[in-house]
mmCIF file of C-alpha atoms and ligand atoms in Angstrom:
data_model
loop_
_atom_site.group_PDB
_atom_site.id
_atom_site.type_symbol
_atom_site.label_atom_id
_atom_site.label_comp_id
_atom_site.label_asym_id
_atom_site.label_seq_id
_atom_site.Cartn_x
_atom_site.Cartn_y
_atom_site.Cartn_z
ATOM 1 C CA MET A 840 60.956 28.634 241.142
ATOM 2 C CA PHE A 841 62.340 28.508 244.646
ATOM 3 C CA TRP A 842 65.823 29.150 243.285
ATOM 4 C CA PHE A 843 64.672 32.032 241.234
ATOM 5 C CA SER A 844 62.947 33.927 243.996
ATOM 6 C CA TRP A 845 65.613 33.296 246.607
ATOM 7 C CA TYR A 846 68.523 34.263 244.464
ATOM 8 C CA SER A 847 66.817 37.214 242.873
ATOM 9 C CA LEU A 848 66.225 38.527 246.350
ATOM 10 C CA SER A 849 69.779 37.976 247.531
ATOM 11 C CA LEU A 850 71.246 39.575 244.425
ATOM 12 C CA PHE A 851 68.855 42.425 244.205
ATOM 13 C CA THR A 852 68.922 43.599 247.808
ATOM 14 C CA PRO A 853 72.591 44.485 248.258
ATOM 15 C CA ILE A 854 72.796 46.097 244.843
ATOM 16 C CA VAL A 855 69.902 48.410 245.526
ATOM 17 C CA PHE A 856 71.132 49.283 248.982
ATOM 18 C CA THR A 857 74.730 50.030 248.181
ATOM 19 C CA THR A 858 74.352 52.148 245.082
ATOM 20 C CA PRO A 859 70.861 53.578 245.117
ATOM 21 C CA SER A 860 71.407 56.429 242.692
ATOM 22 C CA SER A 861 73.317 55.071 239.765
ATOM 23 C CA VAL A 862 72.086 51.552 239.243
ATOM 24 C CA SER A 863 69.426 50.454 236.882
ATOM 25 C CA LEU A 864 68.739 46.807 236.834
ATOM 26 C CA LEU A 865 68.462 45.723 233.234
ATOM 27 C CA SER A 866 67.832 42.081 233.689
ATOM 28 C CA LEU A 867 68.168 39.503 236.337
ATOM 29 C CA GLY A 868 68.177 35.874 235.591
ATOM 30 C CA ILE A 869 69.288 32.507 236.804
ATOM 31 C CA ILE A 870 70.467 29.947 234.324
ATOM 32 C CA ASP A 871 69.969 26.608 235.970
ATOM 33 C CA ASP A 872 71.252 23.675 233.996
ATOM 34 C CA GLY A 873 69.197 21.395 236.192
ATOM 35 C CA ASP A 874 72.062 20.487 238.495
ATOM 36 C CA ASP A 875 72.065 22.239 241.846
ATOM 37 C CA GLU A 876 75.832 21.955 242.107
ATOM 38 C CA SER A 877 76.600 23.971 239.031
ATOM 39 C CA PHE A 878 74.204 26.729 238.276
ATOM 40 C CA LEU A 879 75.310 30.052 236.965
ATOM 41 C CA ALA A 880 73.551 33.218 237.853
ATOM 42 C CA SER A 881 74.088 36.330 235.910
ATOM 43 C CA VAL A 882 73.108 39.837 236.654
ATOM 44 C CA LEU A 883 73.308 42.555 234.108
ATOM 45 C CA VAL A 884 73.675 45.810 235.853
ATOM 46 C CA GLU A 885 74.080 49.001 234.000
ATOM 47 C CA ASN A 886 76.147 50.959 236.410
ATOM 48 C CA SER A 887 78.558 53.585 235.313
ATOM 49 C CA SER A 888 80.919 53.214 238.229
ATOM 50 C CA LEU A 889 80.959 49.466 238.725
ATOM 51 C CA GLY A 890 80.281 48.115 235.294
ATOM 52 C CA PHE A 891 81.725 44.841 234.236
ATOM 53 C CA SER A 892 83.665 43.945 237.368
ATOM 54 C CA ARG A 893 80.614 43.518 239.491
ATOM 55 C CA ASN A 894 78.871 41.531 236.825
ATOM 56 C CA ILE A 895 81.806 39.172 236.467
ATOM 57 C CA PHE A 896 82.297 38.902 240.210
ATOM 58 C CA ILE A 897 78.710 37.921 240.800
ATOM 59 C CA SER A 898 78.878 35.261 238.115
ATOM 60 C CA LEU A 899 82.096 33.864 239.547
ATOM 61 C CA THR A 900 80.734 33.915 243.070
ATOM 62 C CA CYS A 901 77.754 31.942 241.960
ATOM 63 C CA ARG A 902 79.952 29.317 240.390
ATOM 64 C CA PHE A 903 82.246 29.166 243.360
ATOM 65 C CA VAL A 904 79.516 28.931 245.942
ATOM 66 C CA SER A 905 77.594 26.372 243.977
ATOM 67 C CA ASN A 906 80.705 24.231 243.957
ATOM 68 C CA ILE A 907 81.185 24.181 247.685
ATOM 69 C CA SER A 908 77.611 24.104 248.796
ATOM 70 C CA SER A 909 74.135 24.684 247.553
ATOM 71 C CA SER A 910 73.330 26.178 250.916
ATOM 72 C CA SER A 911 71.624 29.493 250.467
ATOM 73 C CA ILE A 912 73.519 31.289 253.199
ATOM 74 C CA VAL A 913 77.042 31.475 251.806
ATOM 75 C CA PHE A 914 75.928 33.070 248.592
ATOM 76 C CA PRO A 915 74.150 36.182 249.852
ATOM 77 C CA LEU A 916 76.915 36.553 252.429
ATOM 78 C CA SER A 917 79.587 36.668 249.776
ATOM 79 C CA ILE A 918 77.635 39.272 247.848
ATOM 80 C CA CYS A 919 77.444 41.376 250.994
ATOM 81 C CA VAL A 920 81.202 41.010 251.557
ATOM 82 C CA TYR A 921 81.733 42.177 248.003
ATOM 83 C CA ASN A 922 79.594 45.223 248.606
ATOM 84 C CA LEU A 923 81.640 46.013 251.695
ATOM 85 C CA LEU A 924 84.809 45.807 249.610
ATOM 86 C CA ILE A 925 83.316 48.316 247.198
ATOM 87 C CA ARG A 926 82.483 50.638 250.083
ATOM 88 C CA PHE A 927 86.147 50.635 250.986
ATOM 89 C CA LYS A 928 87.217 51.098 247.395
ATOM 90 C CA ILE A 929 88.657 47.633 247.052
ATOM 91 C CA SER A 930 87.636 45.898 243.899
ATOM 92 C CA LEU A 931 88.160 42.772 241.964
ATOM 93 C CA TRP A 932 89.741 43.303 238.581
ATOM 94 C CA GLY A 933 91.319 40.643 236.486
ATOM 95 C CA GLY A 934 90.976 38.218 239.353
ATOM 96 C CA VAL A 935 93.144 40.281 241.690
ATOM 97 C CA LEU A 936 92.039 42.356 244.624
ATOM 98 C CA VAL A 937 93.198 45.877 243.990
ATOM 99 C CA ALA A 938 92.996 48.588 246.592
ATOM 100 C CA LEU A 939 92.540 52.034 245.101
ATOM 101 C CA ASP A 940 94.457 53.747 247.790
ATOM 102 C CA ILE A 941 96.923 56.599 247.918
ATOM 103 C CA ARG A 942 99.090 54.462 250.211
ATOM 104 C CA GLY A 943 99.869 52.197 247.263
ATOM 105 C CA PHE A 944 101.815 55.043 245.624
ATOM 106 C CA ARG A 945 105.384 55.820 246.594
ATOM 107 C CA PHE A 946 107.086 58.690 244.818
ATOM 108 C CA SER A 947 110.802 59.216 244.665
ATOM 109 C CA LEU A 948 110.904 62.306 242.518
ATOM 110 C CA ASP A 949 113.810 64.413 243.750
ATOM 111 C CA GLY A 950 115.247 66.344 240.817
ATOM 112 C CA ILE A 951 112.238 65.569 238.612
ATOM 113 C CA THR A 952 109.628 68.018 237.449
ATOM 114 C CA ILE A 953 106.415 67.420 235.513
ATOM 115 C CA ARG A 954 105.154 70.081 233.142
ATOM 116 C CA ARG A 955 103.280 70.597 229.898
ATOM 117 C CA CYS A 956 105.121 69.675 226.742
ATOM 118 C CA SER A 957 106.250 72.629 224.662
ATOM 119 C CA ILE A 958 107.358 72.766 221.051
ATOM 120 C CA GLU A 959 111.021 72.766 222.155
ATOM 121 C CA ASP A 960 110.426 69.491 224.037
ATOM 122 C CA ILE A 961 109.217 67.517 221.015
ATOM 123 C CA GLY A 962 112.699 66.310 220.083
ATOM 124 C CA GLY A 963 113.181 64.968 223.618
ATOM 125 C CA VAL A 964 109.776 63.295 223.595
ATOM 126 C CA ILE A 965 110.513 61.586 220.277
ATOM 127 C CA SER A 966 113.833 60.371 221.623
ATOM 128 C CA VAL A 967 112.170 58.869 224.737
ATOM 129 C CA ASN A 968 109.504 57.313 222.512
ATOM 130 C CA ARG A 969 112.147 55.681 220.279
ATOM 131 C CA ARG A 970 113.999 54.293 223.267
ATOM 132 C CA THR A 971 110.985 52.957 225.164
ATOM 133 C CA LEU A 972 108.378 51.752 222.670
ATOM 134 C CA PRO A 973 108.158 49.950 219.336
ATOM 135 C CA GLU A 974 105.292 52.275 218.353
ATOM 136 C CA ASN A 975 107.304 55.145 216.882
ATOM 137 C CA TYR A 976 105.056 57.810 215.488
ATOM 138 C CA SER A 977 106.101 60.407 212.967
ATOM 139 C CA THR A 978 107.286 63.841 214.033
ATOM 140 C CA SER A 979 104.186 65.332 212.436
ATOM 141 C CA LEU A 980 101.932 63.131 214.604
ATOM 142 C CA PHE A 981 103.652 64.418 217.769
ATOM 143 C CA LEU A 982 103.372 67.991 216.514
ATOM 144 C CA ALA A 983 99.713 67.557 215.605
ATOM 145 C CA MET A 984 98.970 66.119 219.061
ATOM 146 C CA LEU A 985 100.767 69.056 220.648
ATOM 147 C CA ARG A 986 98.833 71.550 218.569
ATOM 148 C CA ARG A 987 95.448 69.960 219.162
ATOM 149 C CA PHE A 988 95.857 68.515 222.678
ATOM 150 C CA GLY A 989 98.737 70.509 224.155
ATOM 151 C CA ASP A 990 96.782 71.028 227.394
ATOM 152 C CA ILE A 991 96.984 67.314 228.118
ATOM 153 C CA PHE A 992 100.478 66.508 226.821
ATOM 154 C CA PHE A 993 102.956 66.218 229.705
ATOM 155 C CA VAL A 994 106.670 65.605 230.071
ATOM 156 C CA ALA A 995 108.877 64.558 232.976
ATOM 157 C CA VAL A 996 112.162 66.435 233.107
ATOM 158 C CA ASP A 997 115.421 65.608 234.906
ATOM 159 C CA ILE A 998 116.216 69.082 236.185
ATOM 160 C CA SER A 999 119.964 68.558 236.594
ATOM 161 C CA GLN A 1000 120.341 67.386 232.985
ATOM 162 C CA ASP A 1001 117.566 69.595 231.666
ATOM 163 C CA SER A 1002 116.410 66.619 229.614
ATOM 164 C CA ILE A 1003 113.106 64.915 228.903
ATOM 165 C CA ILE A 1004 113.051 61.501 230.567
ATOM 166 C CA GLY A 1005 109.366 60.631 230.244
ATOM 167 C CA TYR A 1006 106.171 61.766 228.569
ATOM 168 C CA CYS A 1007 102.446 61.123 228.510
ATOM 169 C CA MET A 1008 100.596 62.146 225.360
ATOM 170 C CA ASN A 1009 96.814 62.162 225.521
ATOM 171 C CA LYS A 1010 93.775 63.058 223.498
ATOM 172 C CA LEU A 1011 90.063 63.602 224.033
ATOM 173 C CA GLU A 1012 87.445 61.764 222.004
ATOM 174 C CA TYR A 1013 84.018 63.341 221.983
ATOM 175 C CA ASN A 1014 80.610 61.774 221.679
ATOM 176 C CA THR A 1015 81.832 58.179 221.629
ATOM 177 C CA LYS A 1016 80.240 55.037 223.012
ATOM 178 C CA SER A 1017 80.863 54.502 226.721
ATOM 179 C CA PHE A 1018 82.590 51.340 227.904
ATOM 180 C CA PHE A 1019 80.469 51.307 231.040
ATOM 181 C CA ALA A 1020 76.974 52.466 230.155
ATOM 182 C CA ALA A 1021 74.664 52.644 227.161
ATOM 183 C CA LYS A 1022 75.349 56.257 226.293
ATOM 184 C CA LYS A 1023 77.729 58.578 224.454
ATOM 185 C CA VAL A 1024 80.488 60.196 226.474
ATOM 186 C CA THR A 1025 83.694 62.194 226.214
ATOM 187 C CA LYS A 1026 86.627 59.861 226.700
ATOM 188 C CA GLY A 1027 90.194 60.626 227.619
ATOM 189 C CA HIS A 1028 92.627 58.495 225.632
ATOM 190 C CA VAL A 1029 96.083 57.826 227.059
ATOM 191 C CA PHE A 1030 97.723 57.668 223.659
ATOM 192 C CA SER A 1031 101.328 56.948 224.599
ATOM 193 C CA ILE A 1032 103.354 56.933 227.809
ATOM 194 C CA GLY A 1033 106.993 56.090 228.372
ATOM 195 C CA VAL A 1034 109.759 56.607 230.932
ATOM 196 C CA LEU A 1035 113.459 56.039 230.225
ATOM 197 C CA HIS A 1036 114.788 52.800 231.667
ATOM 198 C CA GLU A 1037 117.215 54.455 234.110
ATOM 199 C CA TYR A 1038 114.344 56.388 235.695
ATOM 200 C CA ARG A 1039 111.810 53.619 236.169
ATOM 201 C CA ARG A 1040 110.130 52.408 239.379
ATOM 202 C CA ARG A 1041 110.291 55.831 241.009
ATOM 203 C CA GLY A 1042 106.686 56.790 240.382
ATOM 204 C CA ILE A 1043 107.350 58.947 237.313
ATOM 205 C CA ALA A 1044 104.795 57.209 235.072
ATOM 206 C CA SER A 1045 102.307 57.297 237.943
ATOM 207 C CA ALA A 1046 102.873 61.030 238.360
ATOM 208 C CA LEU A 1047 102.410 61.563 234.606
ATOM 209 C CA MET A 1048 99.160 59.571 234.755
ATOM 210 C CA VAL A 1049 97.884 61.588 237.740
ATOM 211 C CA VAL A 1050 98.500 64.895 236.006
ATOM 212 C CA SER A 1051 97.086 63.658 232.688
ATOM 213 C CA LEU A 1052 93.926 62.205 234.218
ATOM 214 C CA LYS A 1053 93.399 65.269 236.406
ATOM 215 C CA HIS A 1054 93.462 67.550 233.360
ATOM 216 C CA MET A 1055 91.382 65.243 231.167
ATOM 217 C CA PHE A 1056 88.723 65.217 233.887
ATOM 218 C CA MET A 1057 88.887 69.006 234.047
ATOM 219 C CA LEU A 1058 88.264 69.079 230.294
ATOM 220 C CA GLY A 1059 85.177 66.910 230.662
ATOM 221 C CA ALA A 1060 86.305 63.302 230.219
ATOM 222 C CA SER A 1061 83.984 60.905 232.021
ATOM 223 C CA GLU A 1062 86.081 57.824 231.368
ATOM 224 C CA ILE A 1063 89.687 57.130 230.427
ATOM 225 C CA PHE A 1064 90.920 54.354 228.161
ATOM 226 C CA LEU A 1065 94.071 53.116 226.453
ATOM 227 C CA GLU A 1066 95.458 50.197 224.487
ATOM 228 C CA VAL A 1067 98.276 48.052 225.809
ATOM 229 C CA ARG A 1068 100.070 44.954 224.495
ATOM 230 C CA VAL A 1069 98.750 41.777 226.100
ATOM 231 C CA SER A 1070 102.388 40.937 226.970
ATOM 232 C CA ASN A 1071 103.134 44.315 228.611
ATOM 233 C CA ILE A 1072 102.708 43.357 232.250
ATOM 234 C CA PRO A 1073 104.570 46.374 233.755
ATOM 235 C CA ALA A 1074 102.238 48.817 232.004
ATOM 236 C CA GLN A 1075 99.141 46.731 232.851
ATOM 237 C CA ASN A 1076 100.194 46.761 236.524
ATOM 238 C CA LEU A 1077 100.518 50.523 236.367
ATOM 239 C CA TYR A 1078 97.010 50.868 234.908
ATOM 240 C CA ASN A 1079 95.574 48.384 237.421
ATOM 241 C CA LYS A 1080 96.829 50.605 240.225
ATOM 242 C CA PHE A 1081 94.628 53.341 238.782
ATOM 243 C CA GLY A 1082 91.577 51.107 238.674
ATOM 244 C CA PHE A 1083 91.658 50.382 234.936
ATOM 245 C CA GLU A 1084 90.099 47.111 233.854
ATOM 246 C CA VAL A 1085 90.276 45.211 230.592
ATOM 247 C CA VAL A 1086 87.108 45.949 228.611
ATOM 248 C CA MET A 1087 88.093 44.439 225.281
ATOM 249 C CA ARG A 1088 90.791 42.486 223.465
ATOM 250 C CA VAL A 1089 91.664 43.613 219.943
ATOM 251 C CA PRO A 1090 93.270 40.871 217.839
ATOM 252 C CA ARG A 1091 96.435 41.848 215.926
ATOM 253 C CA TYR A 1092 96.163 45.477 216.968
ATOM 254 C CA TYR A 1093 99.910 46.079 216.698
ATOM 255 C CA ALA A 1094 101.964 46.093 213.508
ATOM 256 C CA ASP A 1095 103.864 42.949 214.556
ATOM 257 C CA GLY A 1096 100.595 41.051 215.045
ATOM 258 C CA GLU A 1097 100.324 41.189 218.835
ATOM 259 C CA ASP A 1098 96.878 41.641 220.397
ATOM 260 C CA ALA A 1099 95.957 44.672 222.480
ATOM 261 C CA TYR A 1100 93.889 44.928 225.599
ATOM 262 C CA VAL A 1101 91.709 47.978 225.757
ATOM 263 C CA MET A 1102 91.704 49.050 229.388
ATOM 264 C CA ALA A 1103 89.340 51.663 230.788
ATOM 265 C CA VAL A 1104 88.254 53.283 233.998
ATOM 266 C CA PRO A 1105 85.192 55.406 234.775
ATOM 267 C CA ARG A 1106 85.785 58.802 236.306
ATOM 268 C CA GLU A 1107 83.711 58.096 239.446
ATOM 269 C CA ARG A 1108 85.981 55.237 240.363
ATOM 270 C CA ILE A 1109 89.206 57.210 240.584
ATOM 271 C CA GLU A 1110 88.506 60.896 240.673
ATOM 272 C CA SER A 1111 89.018 61.232 244.425
ATOM 273 C CA LEU A 1112 92.227 59.181 244.274
ATOM 274 C CA ILE A 1113 93.532 61.392 241.448
ATOM 275 C CA ASP A 1114 92.703 64.535 243.420
ATOM 276 C CA GLU A 1115 94.559 63.221 246.469
ATOM 277 C CA LEU A 1116 97.587 62.193 244.427
ATOM 278 C CA TYR A 1117 97.597 65.494 242.560
ATOM 279 C CA LEU A 1118 97.710 67.358 245.896
ATOM 280 C CA ARG A 1119 100.530 65.110 247.069
ATOM 281 C CA LEU A 1120 102.550 65.884 243.915
ATOM 282 C CA ARG A 1121 101.960 69.594 244.436
ATOM 283 C CA GLU A 1122 103.200 69.296 248.020
ATOM 284 C CA LEU A 1123 106.269 67.438 246.779
ATOM 285 C CA GLY A 1124 106.986 70.381 244.469
ATOM 286 C CA VAL A 1125 106.998 68.174 241.389
ATOM 287 C CA LEU A 1126 104.478 70.156 239.393
ATOM 288 C CA GLU A 1127 105.671 73.179 237.506
ATOM 289 C CA GLU A 1128 102.835 75.678 237.222
HETATM 290 N N1 ACO B 1064 107.204 45.087 236.526
HETATM 291 C C1 ACO B 1064 106.016 45.010 237.151
HETATM 292 N N2 ACO B 1064 105.249 46.084 237.453
HETATM 293 C C2 ACO B 1064 105.717 47.290 237.097
HETATM 294 C C3 ACO B 1064 106.971 47.440 236.443
HETATM 295 C C4 ACO B 1064 107.721 46.274 236.175
HETATM 296 N N3 ACO B 1064 108.908 46.330 235.558
HETATM 297 N N4 ACO B 1064 107.171 48.757 236.216
HETATM 298 C C5 ACO B 1064 106.093 49.413 236.714
HETATM 299 N N5 ACO B 1064 105.215 48.532 237.242
HETATM 300 C C6 ACO B 1064 103.926 48.834 237.859
HETATM 301 C C7 ACO B 1064 104.030 48.618 239.343
HETATM 302 O O1 ACO B 1064 102.744 48.268 239.809
HETATM 303 C C8 ACO B 1064 104.406 49.995 239.823
HETATM 304 O O2 ACO B 1064 104.089 50.219 241.168
HETATM 305 P P1 ACO B 1064 105.168 49.807 242.306
HETATM 306 O O3 ACO B 1064 106.484 50.363 241.855
HETATM 307 O O4 ACO B 1064 104.624 50.440 243.532
HETATM 308 O O5 ACO B 1064 105.159 48.312 242.316
HETATM 309 C C9 ACO B 1064 103.543 50.845 238.943
HETATM 310 O O6 ACO B 1064 103.618 50.216 237.672
HETATM 311 C C10 ACO B 1064 103.960 52.295 238.866
HETATM 312 O O7 ACO B 1064 105.321 52.375 238.512
HETATM 313 P P2 ACO B 1064 105.996 53.743 238.114
HETATM 314 O O8 ACO B 1064 107.309 53.845 238.830
HETATM 315 O O9 ACO B 1064 105.048 54.868 238.243
HETATM 316 O O10 ACO B 1064 106.240 53.474 236.532
HETATM 317 P P3 ACO B 1064 107.574 53.785 235.708
HETATM 318 O O11 ACO B 1064 107.927 55.221 235.843
HETATM 319 O O12 ACO B 1064 108.592 52.774 236.026
HETATM 320 O O13 ACO B 1064 107.031 53.558 234.202
HETATM 321 C C11 ACO B 1064 106.237 52.333 232.316
HETATM 322 C C12 ACO B 1064 106.206 52.472 233.851
HETATM 323 C C13 ACO B 1064 105.729 53.610 231.654
HETATM 324 C C14 ACO B 1064 105.297 51.195 231.923
HETATM 325 C C15 ACO B 1064 107.694 52.052 231.900
HETATM 326 O O14 ACO B 1064 108.036 50.758 232.342
HETATM 327 C C16 ACO B 1064 107.937 52.145 230.410
HETATM 328 O O15 ACO B 1064 108.255 53.215 229.873
HETATM 329 N N6 ACO B 1064 107.798 50.998 229.697
HETATM 330 C C17 ACO B 1064 108.044 50.968 228.248
HETATM 331 C C18 ACO B 1064 106.995 51.776 227.509
HETATM 332 C C19 ACO B 1064 105.603 51.238 227.751
HETATM 333 O O16 ACO B 1064 105.385 50.054 227.902
HETATM 334 N N7 ACO B 1064 104.622 52.173 227.787
HETATM 335 C C20 ACO B 1064 103.199 51.826 227.953
HETATM 336 C C21 ACO B 1064 102.638 51.345 226.645
HETATM 337 S S1 ACO B 1064 100.846 51.369 226.618
HETATM 338 C C22 ACO B 1064 100.453 53.021 226.286
HETATM 339 O O17 ACO B 1064 101.313 53.808 226.039
HETATM 340 C C23 ACO B 1064 98.991 53.429 226.374
HETATM 341 ZN ZN1 ZN B 1065 95.461 54.334 221.878
#
């Protein structure tokens, strides 16, 4: 009983004070296996902007703290530290501290422009797709995506060669179950992204993501998701930089039997970062409008 009241208080207080508007506390419980050294507390918080990460963090903190001490001071302190991190847009995803910060993005985009894909670009997009990914869709799929979601289909062009060197093809999915809250939402789906090998690590994929997310938000997406091979660490790093977190693992998602992670991010978490980066790209003269 003592444990219950003390820990409920220490969990509940910082949550209510840091995010007063968007949190609803669904359930709060302590699972005590009878051993003070190894209890596990779990908090289920329905919160559109924090979602799973906070839940997992709190569980892990409880385990960690219970291992070093059953003292009741360390635990609430660590929760408060976590809330401070959130204030400063630093979060814990996949066990790594990730700072959602414009300073983490370096662009080296001289001679590159980003613009909407046009029908004449489809051949170039297909060629980049063939050279960068094992998922090679049919020409008619690319054309159908262009017809239906041309507003959110972007290409990166090497101006001197006048050739497509990267693309990001997206779609919107309406009235689908949210990854972060118990409701139906419009989701933006990053369907396929690729950048030619010679052009990598210059921020081109990041720029394509910024432009894609910006326009999907403008068209009403309240969260963005994608699938990525569990072995594709470069792409997962890219998505982590944008605050995506793994929300699901789909066994044998790919034709060769590999599993996929579904990664997603709620709009609230990254909208201001996307706006800042979009402005930066405009200043750099990368966006053709
Ligand atoms: N190793 C580790 N991290 C990487 C790597 C790498 N080789 N490449 C990119 N990243 C991460 C880094 O965090 C990087 O930031 P940093 O350079 O500051 O460290 C961040 O991604 C952004 O890098 P960009 O320069 O913006 O990305 P780039 O233009 O190089 O393109 C991409 C990245 C698209 C993943 C490219 O490597 C590629 O085309 N790969 C093959 C195709 C692919 O895997 N596409 C994604 C499939 S999933 C889907 O389409 C939904
Ligand atoms: Zn997909």
